[in-house]
Structures are given as C-alpha cells and as structure tokens.
PDB file of C-alpha atoms in Angstrom:
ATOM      1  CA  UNK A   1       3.536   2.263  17.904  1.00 42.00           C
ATOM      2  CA  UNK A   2       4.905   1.003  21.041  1.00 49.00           C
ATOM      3  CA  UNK A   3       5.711  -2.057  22.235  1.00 59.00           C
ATOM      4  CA  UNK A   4       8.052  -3.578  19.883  1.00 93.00           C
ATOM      5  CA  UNK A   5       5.870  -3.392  16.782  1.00 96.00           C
ATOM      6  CA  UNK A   6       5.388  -1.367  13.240  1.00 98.00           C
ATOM      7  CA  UNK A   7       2.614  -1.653  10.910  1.00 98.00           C
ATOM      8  CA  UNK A   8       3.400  -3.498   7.647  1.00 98.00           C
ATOM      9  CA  UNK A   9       1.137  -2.467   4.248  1.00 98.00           C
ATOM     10  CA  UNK A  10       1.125  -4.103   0.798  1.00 97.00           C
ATOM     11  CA  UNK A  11      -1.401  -2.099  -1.377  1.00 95.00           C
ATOM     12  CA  UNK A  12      -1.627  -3.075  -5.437  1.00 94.00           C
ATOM     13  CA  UNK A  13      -3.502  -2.707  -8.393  1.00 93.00           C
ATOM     14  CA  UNK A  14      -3.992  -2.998 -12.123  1.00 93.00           C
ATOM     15  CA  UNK A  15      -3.131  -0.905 -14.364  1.00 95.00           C
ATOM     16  CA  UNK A  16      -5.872   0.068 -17.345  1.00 95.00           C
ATOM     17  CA  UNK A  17      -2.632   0.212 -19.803  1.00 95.00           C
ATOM     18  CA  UNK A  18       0.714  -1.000 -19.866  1.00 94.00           C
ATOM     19  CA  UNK A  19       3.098   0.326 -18.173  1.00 92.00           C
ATOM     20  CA  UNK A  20       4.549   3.432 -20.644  1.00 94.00           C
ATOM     21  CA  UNK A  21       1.390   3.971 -21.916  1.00 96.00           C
ATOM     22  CA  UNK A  22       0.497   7.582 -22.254  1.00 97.00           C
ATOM     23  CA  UNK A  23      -2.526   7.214 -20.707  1.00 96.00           C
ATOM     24  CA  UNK A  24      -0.692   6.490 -17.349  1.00 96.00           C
ATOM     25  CA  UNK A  25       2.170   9.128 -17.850  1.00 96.00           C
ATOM     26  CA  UNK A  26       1.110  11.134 -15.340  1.00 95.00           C
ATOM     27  CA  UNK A  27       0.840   8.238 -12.743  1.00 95.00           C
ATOM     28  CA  UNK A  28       3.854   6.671 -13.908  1.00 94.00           C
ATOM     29  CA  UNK A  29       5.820  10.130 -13.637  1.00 95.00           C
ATOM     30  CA  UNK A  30       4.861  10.811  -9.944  1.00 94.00           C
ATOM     31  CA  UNK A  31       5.913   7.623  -8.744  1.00 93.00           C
ATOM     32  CA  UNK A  32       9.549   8.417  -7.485  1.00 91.00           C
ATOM     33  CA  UNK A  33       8.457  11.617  -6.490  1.00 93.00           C
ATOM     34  CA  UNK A  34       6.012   9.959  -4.214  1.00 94.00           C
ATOM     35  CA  UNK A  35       8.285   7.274  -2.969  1.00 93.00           C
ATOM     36  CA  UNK A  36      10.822  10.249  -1.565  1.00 94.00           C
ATOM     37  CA  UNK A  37       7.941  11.759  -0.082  1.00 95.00           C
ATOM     38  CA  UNK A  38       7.311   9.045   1.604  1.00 96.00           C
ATOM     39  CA  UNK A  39      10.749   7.593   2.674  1.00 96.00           C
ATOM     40  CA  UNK A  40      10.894  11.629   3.893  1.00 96.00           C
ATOM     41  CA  UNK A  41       7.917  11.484   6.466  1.00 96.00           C
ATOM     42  CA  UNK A  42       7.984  10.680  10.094  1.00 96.00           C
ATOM     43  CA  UNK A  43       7.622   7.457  10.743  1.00 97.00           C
ATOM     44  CA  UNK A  44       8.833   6.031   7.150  1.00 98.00           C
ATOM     45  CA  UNK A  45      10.714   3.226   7.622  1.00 98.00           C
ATOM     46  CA  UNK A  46      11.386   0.847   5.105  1.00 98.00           C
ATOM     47  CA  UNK A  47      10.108   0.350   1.176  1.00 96.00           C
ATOM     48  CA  UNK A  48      10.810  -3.088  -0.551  1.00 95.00           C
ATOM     49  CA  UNK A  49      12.781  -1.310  -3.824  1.00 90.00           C
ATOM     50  CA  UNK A  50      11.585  -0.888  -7.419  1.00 86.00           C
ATOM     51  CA  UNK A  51      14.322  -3.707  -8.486  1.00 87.00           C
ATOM     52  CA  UNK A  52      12.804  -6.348  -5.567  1.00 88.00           C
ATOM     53  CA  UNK A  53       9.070  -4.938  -6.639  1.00 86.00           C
ATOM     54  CA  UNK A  54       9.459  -5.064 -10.409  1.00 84.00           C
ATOM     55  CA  UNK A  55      10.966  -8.322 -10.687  1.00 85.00           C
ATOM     56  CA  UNK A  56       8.401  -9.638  -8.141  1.00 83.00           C
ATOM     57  CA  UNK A  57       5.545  -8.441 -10.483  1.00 81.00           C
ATOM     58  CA  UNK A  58       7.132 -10.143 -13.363  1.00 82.00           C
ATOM     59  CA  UNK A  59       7.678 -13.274 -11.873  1.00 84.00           C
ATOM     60  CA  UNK A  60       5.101 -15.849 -13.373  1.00 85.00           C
ATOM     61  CA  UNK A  61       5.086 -18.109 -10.309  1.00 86.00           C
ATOM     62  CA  UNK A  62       5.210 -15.095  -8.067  1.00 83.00           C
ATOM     63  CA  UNK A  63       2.331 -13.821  -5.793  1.00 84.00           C
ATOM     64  CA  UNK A  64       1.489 -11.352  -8.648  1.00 84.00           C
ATOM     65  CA  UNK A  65       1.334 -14.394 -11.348  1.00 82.00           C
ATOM     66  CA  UNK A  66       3.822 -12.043 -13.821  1.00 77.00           C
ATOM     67  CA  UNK A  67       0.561  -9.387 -14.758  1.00 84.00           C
ATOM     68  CA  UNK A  68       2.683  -7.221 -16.879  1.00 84.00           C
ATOM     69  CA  UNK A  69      -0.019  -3.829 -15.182  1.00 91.00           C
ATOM     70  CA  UNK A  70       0.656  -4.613 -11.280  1.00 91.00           C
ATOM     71  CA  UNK A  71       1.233  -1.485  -9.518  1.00 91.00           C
ATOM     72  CA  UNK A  72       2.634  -2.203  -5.760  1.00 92.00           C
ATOM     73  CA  UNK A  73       4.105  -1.142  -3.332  1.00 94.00           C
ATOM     74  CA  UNK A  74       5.473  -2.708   0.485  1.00 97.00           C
ATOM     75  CA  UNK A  75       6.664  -0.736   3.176  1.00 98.00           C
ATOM     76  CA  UNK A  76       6.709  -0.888   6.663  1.00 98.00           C
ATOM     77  CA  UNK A  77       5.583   2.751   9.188  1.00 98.00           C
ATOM     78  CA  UNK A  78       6.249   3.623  12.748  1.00 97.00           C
ATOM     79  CA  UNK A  79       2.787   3.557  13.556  1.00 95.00           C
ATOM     80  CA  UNK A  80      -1.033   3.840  12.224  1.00 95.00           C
ATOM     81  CA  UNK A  81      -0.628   7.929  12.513  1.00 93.00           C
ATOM     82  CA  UNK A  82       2.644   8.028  10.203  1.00 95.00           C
ATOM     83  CA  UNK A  83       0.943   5.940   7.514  1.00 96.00           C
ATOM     84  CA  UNK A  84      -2.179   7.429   7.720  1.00 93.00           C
ATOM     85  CA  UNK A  85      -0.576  11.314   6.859  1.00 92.00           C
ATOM     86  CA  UNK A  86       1.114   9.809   4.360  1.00 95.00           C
ATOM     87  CA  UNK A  87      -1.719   8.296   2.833  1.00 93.00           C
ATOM     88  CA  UNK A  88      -4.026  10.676   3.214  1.00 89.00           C
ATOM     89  CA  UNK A  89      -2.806  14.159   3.803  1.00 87.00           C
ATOM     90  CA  UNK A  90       0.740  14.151   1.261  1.00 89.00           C
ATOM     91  CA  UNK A  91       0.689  14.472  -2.222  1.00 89.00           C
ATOM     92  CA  UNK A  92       0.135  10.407  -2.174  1.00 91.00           C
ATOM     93  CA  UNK A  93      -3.740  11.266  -1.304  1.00 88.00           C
ATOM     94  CA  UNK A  94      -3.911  13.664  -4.462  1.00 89.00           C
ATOM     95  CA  UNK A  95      -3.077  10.668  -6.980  1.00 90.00           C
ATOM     96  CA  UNK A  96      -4.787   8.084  -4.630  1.00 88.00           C
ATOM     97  CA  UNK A  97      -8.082   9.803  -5.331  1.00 89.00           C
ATOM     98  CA  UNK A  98      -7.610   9.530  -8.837  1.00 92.00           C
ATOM     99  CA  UNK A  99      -6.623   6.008  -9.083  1.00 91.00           C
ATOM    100  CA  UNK A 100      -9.832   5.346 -11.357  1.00 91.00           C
ATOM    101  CA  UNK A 101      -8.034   6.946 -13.722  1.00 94.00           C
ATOM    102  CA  UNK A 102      -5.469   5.009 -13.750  1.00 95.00           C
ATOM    103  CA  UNK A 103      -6.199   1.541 -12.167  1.00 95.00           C
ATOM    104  CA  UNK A 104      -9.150  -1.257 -13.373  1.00 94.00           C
ATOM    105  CA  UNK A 105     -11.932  -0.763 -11.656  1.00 89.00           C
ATOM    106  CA  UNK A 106     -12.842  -3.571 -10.220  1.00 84.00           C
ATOM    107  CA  UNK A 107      -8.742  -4.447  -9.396  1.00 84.00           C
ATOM    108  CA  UNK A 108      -7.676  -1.221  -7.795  1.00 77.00           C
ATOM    109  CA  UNK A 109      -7.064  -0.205  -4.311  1.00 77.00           C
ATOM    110  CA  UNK A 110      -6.640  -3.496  -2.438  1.00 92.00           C
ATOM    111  CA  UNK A 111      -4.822  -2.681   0.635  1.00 96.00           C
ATOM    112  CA  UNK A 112      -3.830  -5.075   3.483  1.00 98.00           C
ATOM    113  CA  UNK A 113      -2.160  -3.478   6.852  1.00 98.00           C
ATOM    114  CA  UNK A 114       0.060  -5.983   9.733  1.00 98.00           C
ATOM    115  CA  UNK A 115       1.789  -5.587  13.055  1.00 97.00           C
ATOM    116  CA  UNK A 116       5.344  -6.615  12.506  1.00 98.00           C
ATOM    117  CA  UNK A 117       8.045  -7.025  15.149  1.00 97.00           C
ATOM    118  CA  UNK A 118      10.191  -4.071  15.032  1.00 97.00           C
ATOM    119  CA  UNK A 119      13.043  -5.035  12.425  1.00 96.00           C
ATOM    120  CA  UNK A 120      11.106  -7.381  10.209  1.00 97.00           C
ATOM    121  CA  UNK A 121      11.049  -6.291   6.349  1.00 97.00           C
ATOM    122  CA  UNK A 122       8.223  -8.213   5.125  1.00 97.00           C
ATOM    123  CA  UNK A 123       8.526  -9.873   1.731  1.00 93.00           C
ATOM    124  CA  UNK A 124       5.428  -9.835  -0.948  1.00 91.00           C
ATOM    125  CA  UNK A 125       4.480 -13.583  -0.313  1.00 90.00           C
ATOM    126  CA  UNK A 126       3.788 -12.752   3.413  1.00 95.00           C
ATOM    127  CA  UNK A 127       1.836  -9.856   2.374  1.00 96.00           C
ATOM    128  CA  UNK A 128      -0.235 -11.072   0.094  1.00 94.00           C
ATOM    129  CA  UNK A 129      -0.565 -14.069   2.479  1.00 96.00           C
ATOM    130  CA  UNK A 130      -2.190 -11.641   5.230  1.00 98.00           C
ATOM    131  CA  UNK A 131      -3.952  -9.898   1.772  1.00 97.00           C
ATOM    132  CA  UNK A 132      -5.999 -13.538   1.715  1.00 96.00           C
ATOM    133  CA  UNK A 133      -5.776 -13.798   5.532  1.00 97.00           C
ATOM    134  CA  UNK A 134      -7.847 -10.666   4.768  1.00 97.00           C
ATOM    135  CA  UNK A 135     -10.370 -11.461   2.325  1.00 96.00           C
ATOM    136  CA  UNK A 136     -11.303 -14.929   3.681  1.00 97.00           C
ATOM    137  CA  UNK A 137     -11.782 -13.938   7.408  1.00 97.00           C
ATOM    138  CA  UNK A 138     -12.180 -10.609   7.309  1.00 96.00           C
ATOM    139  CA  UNK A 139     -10.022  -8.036   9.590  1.00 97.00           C
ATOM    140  CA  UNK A 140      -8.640  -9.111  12.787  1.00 96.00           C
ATOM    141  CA  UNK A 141      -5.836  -8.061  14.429  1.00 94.00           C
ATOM    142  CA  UNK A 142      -3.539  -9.961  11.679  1.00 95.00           C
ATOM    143  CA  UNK A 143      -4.507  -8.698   8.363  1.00 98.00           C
ATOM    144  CA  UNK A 144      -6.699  -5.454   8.936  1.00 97.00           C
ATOM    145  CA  UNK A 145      -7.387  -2.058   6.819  1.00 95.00           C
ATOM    146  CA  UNK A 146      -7.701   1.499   8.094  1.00 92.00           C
ATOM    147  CA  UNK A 147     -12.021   0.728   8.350  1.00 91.00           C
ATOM    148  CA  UNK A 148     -11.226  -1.602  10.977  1.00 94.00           C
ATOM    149  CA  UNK A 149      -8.618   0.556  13.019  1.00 94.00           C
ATOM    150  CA  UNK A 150     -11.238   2.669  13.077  1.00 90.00           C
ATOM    151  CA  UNK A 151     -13.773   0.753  14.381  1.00 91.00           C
ATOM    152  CA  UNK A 152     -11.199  -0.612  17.316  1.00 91.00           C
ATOM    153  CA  UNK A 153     -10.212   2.797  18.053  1.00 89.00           C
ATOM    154  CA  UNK A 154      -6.356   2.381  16.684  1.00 86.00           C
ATOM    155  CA  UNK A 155      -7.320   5.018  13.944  1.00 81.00           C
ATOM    156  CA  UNK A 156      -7.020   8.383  16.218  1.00 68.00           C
ATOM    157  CA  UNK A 157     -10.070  10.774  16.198  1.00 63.00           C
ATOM    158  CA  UNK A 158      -7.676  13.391  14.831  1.00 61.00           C
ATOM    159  CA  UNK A 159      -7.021  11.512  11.665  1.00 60.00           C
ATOM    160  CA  UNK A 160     -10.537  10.480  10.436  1.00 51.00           C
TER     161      UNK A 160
END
C-alpha cells in the first residue's frame, strides 16, 4: 500500500483442547511451518514472536485474560493483496478452512485488520483495542475485515 501505510491484523481463537492435546497435533504441528511461510511471502513484514505471543496469552491481566487455549497471531503486511495470498491461497488457507476442527465454535476466527504508519509494530492491547473498535461500531476505516475491503473496493477483483 502506498502512501506511508501497512495493514496491521490480530486474528485469535480458542482452542477445543489444551494446547498438546492430541486432538490439536496436527494444528499445533503446522504452526512454525506456517509462520515461515508467511514471514517468506511478498509483502510479509513483521510477526509479534511466539515468546511476546505466548506470554501475552498467559498473562491474567492481559488482553487475552491468561485462557490457557488462545491461539493468535499479530503481524503487520505490505498491503491488502500480500495478506490476502497469504491467507487465502498458501498452505495457511488449507488449515484455516479447517479451523472447526480445531477452534470453539462460537470463539474461532475473529479477525480485526488496521492501517498502520509504515514502521509501527503494533502490540496486542492496540489490536484488540481496534478488535472492540470493531465489534461496537462496526468496520470503518480503523478497525475493518476483508468483507468490508470488499465492499469499498480495497479488496482487488482479482483476489475475491
């Protein structure tokens, strides 16, 4: 994206079974595989690290509230069209379509997508900040999904 800005995303979820459970092995296993892939496409350009995310999902006052079955992730892309391929079209979209298997149903998926100045590495408090920004006002140009790049036309034709 031009114009001095990249596009922030926090996504997270719960977990059906603790984390080490057999039942999530296969998620659990693909995780750094997917991270490389990612942090290897065009437009990758930072991801807050497992360390930073794990000891922000244990953290009891964090934005979390220590659920011991958070999955997360924060990273910051290029532009709409780098995030979107890596969603959608890398081996992340072949485990994001199975998330029911792995993830609660009703606390899975929740995505939240920012403009941030180029340079800025977001930390989990502002993300789940613009995650609320999100639910309570629905998308604007501060706390949007991919539906609503869509709708404004950010989401190229190509990539739908």
């Amino acid at each position: 994206m031009t114009g001095g800005r990249h596009l922030a995303e926090l996504n997270f979820g719960t977990l059906r079974y603790d984390w080490g459970d057999p039942r999530i092995a296969e998620f659990q296993s693909a995780l750094g595989k997917v991270a490389a892939i990612a942090e290897r496409c065009p437009g990758f350009i930072w991801q807050l690290d497992e360390d930073a995310m794990d000891a922000a999902q244990q953290d009891p006052s964090g934005p979390f509230g220590a659920n011991p079955r958070t999955a997360s992730t924060l990273s910051v892309w290029a532009d709409v069209e780098s995030l979107w391929f890596f969603v959608e079209r890398s081996v992340h979209g072949r485990y994001m379509r199975r998330s029911a298997d792995w993830f609660e149903p009703e606390d899975r998926g929740h995505l939240v997508l920012w403009w941030v100045p180029e340079g800025h590495r977001p930390s989990l408090a502002e993300g789940m900040a613009r995650f609320r920004m999100l639910q309570e006002h629905g998308a604007k140009n501060d706390a949007f999904d991919f539906g609503w790049l869509r709708r404004m036309g950010e989401l190229p034709q190509s990539l739908r």
